[in-house]
Amino acid sequence: MKIQVVNKSHHPLPQYATEQSAGMDLRANLSEPIVLKPLERCLVPTGLFIALPAGYEAQVRPRSGLALKRGITVLNAPGTIDADYRGEVGVLLVNLSQEDFVVNDGERIAQMVVARHETAEFVEVEELDETERGAGGYGHTGVK
């Protein structure tokens, strides 16, 4: 699939790290570093503008290494970029650690996964069909 992109950053376009990678790394596009204090959040620009085909979305997800090693994650994970959005791709980072984290220009801050989606239509009914699970929600299957 080909995706049109305007790259206003001074970094290369996102690319897959391996042949079977699902996500492409997104880089911060900054004129100066951003310091994220503990529990602070910030919208980090990427300098990328994309046009996805109808029926697709781009999901912005955390990078596992940043999450594990530094406590940095994407606050609205996964963030959704709709096919009709034409603004700059931004990454909403949050610092869940107890230490300041510096976001530097060009740093890989998140990953983006392009995925097909369906458009649903709700049909109002009086009741739903019965299932074995029923209304069982969080933790309903127990601990073991």
JSON list of C-alpha atoms in Angstrom, two decimals:
[
{"chain": "A", "resi": 1, "resn": "MET", "atom": "CA", "xyz": [0.00, 0.00, 0.00]},
{"chain": "A", "resi": 2, "resn": "LYS", "atom": "CA", "xyz": [1.26, 3.47, -0.80]},
{"chain": "A", "resi": 3, "resn": "ILE", "atom": "CA", "xyz": [0.57, 6.35, 1.61]},
{"chain": "A", "resi": 4, "resn": "GLN", "atom": "CA", "xyz": [1.07, 9.95, 0.57]},
{"chain": "A", "resi": 5, "resn": "VAL", "atom": "CA", "xyz": [3.21, 11.88, 3.05]},
{"chain": "A", "resi": 6, "resn": "VAL", "atom": "CA", "xyz": [4.46, 15.43, 3.35]},
{"chain": "A", "resi": 7, "resn": "ASN", "atom": "CA", "xyz": [7.67, 15.43, 5.37]},
{"chain": "A", "resi": 8, "resn": "LYS", "atom": "CA", "xyz": [8.29, 18.86, 6.92]},
{"chain": "A", "resi": 9, "resn": "SER", "atom": "CA", "xyz": [10.78, 17.38, 9.37]},
{"chain": "A", "resi": 10, "resn": "HIS", "atom": "CA", "xyz": [14.49, 17.10, 8.78]},
{"chain": "A", "resi": 11, "resn": "HIS", "atom": "CA", "xyz": [14.42, 13.35, 9.43]},
{"chain": "A", "resi": 12, "resn": "PRO", "atom": "CA", "xyz": [13.92, 10.38, 7.10]},
{"chain": "A", "resi": 13, "resn": "LEU", "atom": "CA", "xyz": [10.44, 8.98, 6.53]},
{"chain": "A", "resi": 14, "resn": "PRO", "atom": "CA", "xyz": [9.27, 6.29, 8.96]},
{"chain": "A", "resi": 15, "resn": "GLN", "atom": "CA", "xyz": [10.27, 2.81, 7.88]},
{"chain": "A", "resi": 16, "resn": "TYR", "atom": "CA", "xyz": [9.94, -0.76, 9.09]},
{"chain": "A", "resi": 17, "resn": "ALA", "atom": "CA", "xyz": [12.97, -1.98, 11.05]},
{"chain": "A", "resi": 18, "resn": "THR", "atom": "CA", "xyz": [12.57, -5.57, 9.84]},
{"chain": "A", "resi": 19, "resn": "GLU", "atom": "CA", "xyz": [10.69, -7.33, 7.07]},
{"chain": "A", "resi": 20, "resn": "GLN", "atom": "CA", "xyz": [7.92, -8.48, 9.43]},
{"chain": "A", "resi": 21, "resn": "SER", "atom": "CA", "xyz": [7.65, -5.41, 11.67]},
{"chain": "A", "resi": 22, "resn": "ALA", "atom": "CA", "xyz": [4.09, -4.19, 12.19]},
{"chain": "A", "resi": 23, "resn": "GLY", "atom": "CA", "xyz": [5.03, -0.66, 13.23]},
{"chain": "A", "resi": 24, "resn": "MET", "atom": "CA", "xyz": [7.26, 2.12, 11.93]},
{"chain": "A", "resi": 25, "resn": "ASP", "atom": "CA", "xyz": [9.11, 4.35, 14.37]},
{"chain": "A", "resi": 26, "resn": "LEU", "atom": "CA", "xyz": [8.05, 8.00, 14.60]},
{"chain": "A", "resi": 27, "resn": "ARG", "atom": "CA", "xyz": [10.69, 10.61, 15.43]},
{"chain": "A", "resi": 28, "resn": "ALA", "atom": "CA", "xyz": [10.40, 13.86, 17.38]},
{"chain": "A", "resi": 29, "resn": "ASN", "atom": "CA", "xyz": [10.82, 16.94, 15.19]},
{"chain": "A", "resi": 30, "resn": "LEU", "atom": "CA", "xyz": [11.99, 19.63, 17.59]},
{"chain": "A", "resi": 31, "resn": "SER", "atom": "CA", "xyz": [13.85, 22.93, 17.46]},
{"chain": "A", "resi": 32, "resn": "GLU", "atom": "CA", "xyz": [14.89, 22.39, 21.08]},
{"chain": "A", "resi": 33, "resn": "PRO", "atom": "CA", "xyz": [14.62, 19.47, 23.54]},
{"chain": "A", "resi": 34, "resn": "ILE", "atom": "CA", "xyz": [11.48, 18.97, 25.64]},
{"chain": "A", "resi": 35, "resn": "VAL", "atom": "CA", "xyz": [11.85, 18.04, 29.31]},
{"chain": "A", "resi": 36, "resn": "LEU", "atom": "CA", "xyz": [8.99, 15.82, 30.51]},
{"chain": "A", "resi": 37, "resn": "LYS", "atom": "CA", "xyz": [8.78, 15.85, 34.29]},
{"chain": "A", "resi": 38, "resn": "PRO", "atom": "CA", "xyz": [7.19, 12.92, 36.16]},
{"chain": "A", "resi": 39, "resn": "LEU", "atom": "CA", "xyz": [3.46, 12.61, 35.32]},
{"chain": "A", "resi": 40, "resn": "GLU", "atom": "CA", "xyz": [3.75, 15.43, 32.78]},
{"chain": "A", "resi": 41, "resn": "ARG", "atom": "CA", "xyz": [2.38, 15.03, 29.25]},
{"chain": "A", "resi": 42, "resn": "CYS", "atom": "CA", "xyz": [3.21, 16.80, 26.02]},
{"chain": "A", "resi": 43, "resn": "LEU", "atom": "CA", "xyz": [2.17, 16.68, 22.37]},
{"chain": "A", "resi": 44, "resn": "VAL", "atom": "CA", "xyz": [5.39, 16.06, 20.43]},
{"chain": "A", "resi": 45, "resn": "PRO", "atom": "CA", "xyz": [5.43, 17.07, 16.76]},
{"chain": "A", "resi": 46, "resn": "THR", "atom": "CA", "xyz": [6.78, 14.74, 14.07]},
{"chain": "A", "resi": 47, "resn": "GLY", "atom": "CA", "xyz": [6.72, 17.04, 11.04]},
{"chain": "A", "resi": 48, "resn": "LEU", "atom": "CA", "xyz": [4.75, 14.39, 9.14]},
{"chain": "A", "resi": 49, "resn": "PHE", "atom": "CA", "xyz": [1.42, 14.87, 7.37]},
{"chain": "A", "resi": 50, "resn": "ILE", "atom": "CA", "xyz": [-0.24, 11.79, 5.85]},
{"chain": "A", "resi": 51, "resn": "ALA", "atom": "CA", "xyz": [-3.19, 10.88, 3.62]},
{"chain": "A", "resi": 52, "resn": "LEU", "atom": "CA", "xyz": [-4.42, 7.37, 4.37]},
{"chain": "A", "resi": 53, "resn": "PRO", "atom": "CA", "xyz": [-6.74, 5.50, 2.01]},
{"chain": "A", "resi": 54, "resn": "ALA", "atom": "CA", "xyz": [-10.41, 5.26, 3.01]},
{"chain": "A", "resi": 55, "resn": "GLY", "atom": "CA", "xyz": [-11.01, 2.27, 5.28]},
{"chain": "A", "resi": 56, "resn": "TYR", "atom": "CA", "xyz": [-7.61, 2.59, 7.01]},
{"chain": "A", "resi": 57, "resn": "GLU", "atom": "CA", "xyz": [-6.33, 4.22, 10.16]},
{"chain": "A", "resi": 58, "resn": "ALA", "atom": "CA", "xyz": [-2.88, 4.76, 11.60]},
{"chain": "A", "resi": 59, "resn": "GLN", "atom": "CA", "xyz": [-2.44, 3.80, 15.24]},
{"chain": "A", "resi": 60, "resn": "VAL", "atom": "CA", "xyz": [0.21, 5.60, 17.29]},
{"chain": "A", "resi": 61, "resn": "ARG", "atom": "CA", "xyz": [1.56, 3.26, 19.95]},
{"chain": "A", "resi": 62, "resn": "PRO", "atom": "CA", "xyz": [4.28, 3.32, 22.61]},
{"chain": "A", "resi": 63, "resn": "ARG", "atom": "CA", "xyz": [7.76, 2.03, 21.90]},
{"chain": "A", "resi": 64, "resn": "SER", "atom": "CA", "xyz": [8.27, -0.94, 24.20]},
{"chain": "A", "resi": 65, "resn": "GLY", "atom": "CA", "xyz": [11.87, -0.02, 25.07]},
{"chain": "A", "resi": 66, "resn": "LEU", "atom": "CA", "xyz": [10.95, 3.50, 26.17]},
{"chain": "A", "resi": 67, "resn": "ALA", "atom": "CA", "xyz": [8.05, 2.17, 28.22]},
{"chain": "A", "resi": 68, "resn": "LEU", "atom": "CA", "xyz": [10.09, -0.53, 29.96]},
{"chain": "A", "resi": 69, "resn": "LYS", "atom": "CA", "xyz": [13.37, 1.32, 30.49]},
{"chain": "A", "resi": 70, "resn": "ARG", "atom": "CA", "xyz": [12.18, 4.90, 30.99]},
{"chain": "A", "resi": 71, "resn": "GLY", "atom": "CA", "xyz": [8.44, 4.81, 31.84]},
{"chain": "A", "resi": 72, "resn": "ILE", "atom": "CA", "xyz": [7.54, 6.86, 28.75]},
{"chain": "A", "resi": 73, "resn": "THR", "atom": "CA", "xyz": [4.36, 5.90, 26.94]},
{"chain": "A", "resi": 74, "resn": "VAL", "atom": "CA", "xyz": [1.68, 7.24, 24.61]},
{"chain": "A", "resi": 75, "resn": "LEU", "atom": "CA", "xyz": [-1.11, 8.59, 26.79]},
{"chain": "A", "resi": 76, "resn": "ASN", "atom": "CA", "xyz": [-4.02, 7.82, 24.47]},
{"chain": "A", "resi": 77, "resn": "ALA", "atom": "CA", "xyz": [-2.58, 4.52, 23.25]},
{"chain": "A", "resi": 78, "resn": "PRO", "atom": "CA", "xyz": [-3.33, 3.70, 20.65]},
{"chain": "A", "resi": 79, "resn": "GLY", "atom": "CA", "xyz": [-3.88, 7.16, 19.26]},
{"chain": "A", "resi": 80, "resn": "THR", "atom": "CA", "xyz": [-5.91, 7.03, 16.06]},
{"chain": "A", "resi": 81, "resn": "ILE", "atom": "CA", "xyz": [-5.16, 8.98, 12.90]},
{"chain": "A", "resi": 82, "resn": "ASP", "atom": "CA", "xyz": [-8.25, 8.90, 10.67]},
{"chain": "A", "resi": 83, "resn": "ALA", "atom": "CA", "xyz": [-8.07, 8.66, 6.90]},
{"chain": "A", "resi": 84, "resn": "ASP", "atom": "CA", "xyz": [-9.52, 12.16, 6.46]},
{"chain": "A", "resi": 85, "resn": "TYR", "atom": "CA", "xyz": [-7.12, 13.89, 8.91]},
{"chain": "A", "resi": 86, "resn": "ARG", "atom": "CA", "xyz": [-4.60, 16.13, 7.16]},
{"chain": "A", "resi": 87, "resn": "GLY", "atom": "CA", "xyz": [-2.91, 17.85, 10.11]},
{"chain": "A", "resi": 88, "resn": "GLU", "atom": "CA", "xyz": [0.51, 17.08, 11.52]},
{"chain": "A", "resi": 89, "resn": "VAL", "atom": "CA", "xyz": [0.98, 13.70, 13.17]},
{"chain": "A", "resi": 90, "resn": "GLY", "atom": "CA", "xyz": [1.61, 14.39, 16.86]},
{"chain": "A", "resi": 91, "resn": "VAL", "atom": "CA", "xyz": [2.52, 11.99, 19.63]},
{"chain": "A", "resi": 92, "resn": "LEU", "atom": "CA", "xyz": [0.97, 12.52, 23.07]},
{"chain": "A", "resi": 93, "resn": "LEU", "atom": "CA", "xyz": [3.72, 11.34, 25.42]},
{"chain": "A", "resi": 94, "resn": "VAL", "atom": "CA", "xyz": [3.44, 10.97, 29.18]},
{"chain": "A", "resi": 95, "resn": "ASN", "atom": "CA", "xyz": [6.22, 10.37, 31.69]},
{"chain": "A", "resi": 96, "resn": "LEU", "atom": "CA", "xyz": [5.10, 7.69, 34.17]},
{"chain": "A", "resi": 97, "resn": "SER", "atom": "CA", "xyz": [8.53, 7.46, 35.79]},
{"chain": "A", "resi": 98, "resn": "GLN", "atom": "CA", "xyz": [9.88, 9.33, 38.80]},
{"chain": "A", "resi": 99, "resn": "GLU", "atom": "CA", "xyz": [12.64, 11.03, 36.80]},
{"chain": "A", "resi": 100, "resn": "ASP", "atom": "CA", "xyz": [12.72, 13.80, 34.22]},
{"chain": "A", "resi": 101, "resn": "PHE", "atom": "CA", "xyz": [12.89, 12.57, 30.63]},
{"chain": "A", "resi": 102, "resn": "VAL", "atom": "CA", "xyz": [14.41, 14.64, 27.85]},
{"chain": "A", "resi": 103, "resn": "VAL", "atom": "CA", "xyz": [12.92, 14.27, 24.37]},
{"chain": "A", "resi": 104, "resn": "ASN", "atom": "CA", "xyz": [15.57, 15.19, 21.81]},
{"chain": "A", "resi": 105, "resn": "ASP", "atom": "CA", "xyz": [15.17, 16.07, 18.17]},
{"chain": "A", "resi": 106, "resn": "GLY", "atom": "CA", "xyz": [15.20, 12.95, 16.01]},
{"chain": "A", "resi": 107, "resn": "GLU", "atom": "CA", "xyz": [14.54, 10.60, 18.92]},
{"chain": "A", "resi": 108, "resn": "ARG", "atom": "CA", "xyz": [12.28, 7.64, 18.16]},
{"chain": "A", "resi": 109, "resn": "ILE", "atom": "CA", "xyz": [9.32, 8.32, 20.43]},
{"chain": "A", "resi": 110, "resn": "ALA", "atom": "CA", "xyz": [6.50, 6.05, 19.24]},
{"chain": "A", "resi": 111, "resn": "GLN", "atom": "CA", "xyz": [5.54, 3.59, 16.56]},
{"chain": "A", "resi": 112, "resn": "MET", "atom": "CA", "xyz": [2.81, 3.84, 13.97]},
{"chain": "A", "resi": 113, "resn": "VAL", "atom": "CA", "xyz": [0.79, 0.85, 12.73]},
{"chain": "A", "resi": 114, "resn": "VAL", "atom": "CA", "xyz": [-1.43, 1.19, 9.65]},
{"chain": "A", "resi": 115, "resn": "ALA", "atom": "CA", "xyz": [-4.54, -0.98, 9.92]},
{"chain": "A", "resi": 116, "resn": "ARG", "atom": "CA", "xyz": [-7.73, -1.63, 8.00]},
{"chain": "A", "resi": 117, "resn": "HIS", "atom": "CA", "xyz": [-10.98, -0.97, 9.86]},
{"chain": "A", "resi": 118, "resn": "GLU", "atom": "CA", "xyz": [-14.69, -1.44, 9.32]},
{"chain": "A", "resi": 119, "resn": "THR", "atom": "CA", "xyz": [-17.38, 1.20, 9.48]},
{"chain": "A", "resi": 120, "resn": "ALA", "atom": "CA", "xyz": [-20.15, 0.05, 11.80]},
{"chain": "A", "resi": 121, "resn": "GLU", "atom": "CA", "xyz": [-23.81, 0.93, 11.82]},
{"chain": "A", "resi": 122, "resn": "PHE", "atom": "CA", "xyz": [-25.69, 0.59, 15.08]},
{"chain": "A", "resi": 123, "resn": "VAL", "atom": "CA", "xyz": [-29.09, -1.08, 14.90]},
{"chain": "A", "resi": 124, "resn": "GLU", "atom": "CA", "xyz": [-31.24, -0.43, 17.95]},
{"chain": "A", "resi": 125, "resn": "VAL", "atom": "CA", "xyz": [-33.00, -3.51, 19.40]},
{"chain": "A", "resi": 126, "resn": "GLU", "atom": "CA", "xyz": [-35.02, -4.23, 22.55]},
{"chain": "A", "resi": 127, "resn": "GLU", "atom": "CA", "xyz": [-32.72, -7.01, 23.84]},
{"chain": "A", "resi": 128, "resn": "LEU", "atom": "CA", "xyz": [-29.55, -8.90, 22.94]},
{"chain": "A", "resi": 129, "resn": "ASP", "atom": "CA", "xyz": [-29.09, -12.61, 22.37]},
{"chain": "A", "resi": 130, "resn": "GLU", "atom": "CA", "xyz": [-27.95, -14.76, 25.31]},
{"chain": "A", "resi": 131, "resn": "THR", "atom": "CA", "xyz": [-24.34, -15.98, 25.59]},
{"chain": "A", "resi": 132, "resn": "GLU", "atom": "CA", "xyz": [-22.46, -18.15, 28.06]},
{"chain": "A", "resi": 133, "resn": "ARG", "atom": "CA", "xyz": [-20.52, -15.13, 29.30]},
{"chain": "A", "resi": 134, "resn": "GLY", "atom": "CA", "xyz": [-23.53, -12.86, 29.57]},
{"chain": "A", "resi": 135, "resn": "ALA", "atom": "CA", "xyz": [-22.76, -9.60, 31.40]},
{"chain": "A", "resi": 136, "resn": "GLY", "atom": "CA", "xyz": [-19.56, -10.94, 33.01]},
{"chain": "A", "resi": 137, "resn": "GLY", "atom": "CA", "xyz": [-16.99, -8.16, 32.85]},
{"chain": "A", "resi": 138, "resn": "TYR", "atom": "CA", "xyz": [-13.68, -7.30, 34.46]},
{"chain": "A", "resi": 139, "resn": "GLY", "atom": "CA", "xyz": [-12.23, -10.29, 36.29]},
{"chain": "A", "resi": 140, "resn": "HIS", "atom": "CA", "xyz": [-15.32, -12.45, 35.84]},
{"chain": "A", "resi": 141, "resn": "THR", "atom": "CA", "xyz": [-13.29, -15.58, 35.02]},
{"chain": "A", "resi": 142, "resn": "GLY", "atom": "CA", "xyz": [-11.37, -15.50, 38.31]},
{"chain": "A", "resi": 143, "resn": "VAL", "atom": "CA", "xyz": [-7.67, -15.48, 39.12]},
{"chain": "A", "resi": 144, "resn": "LYS", "atom": "CA", "xyz": [-6.60, -18.98, 38.00]}
]
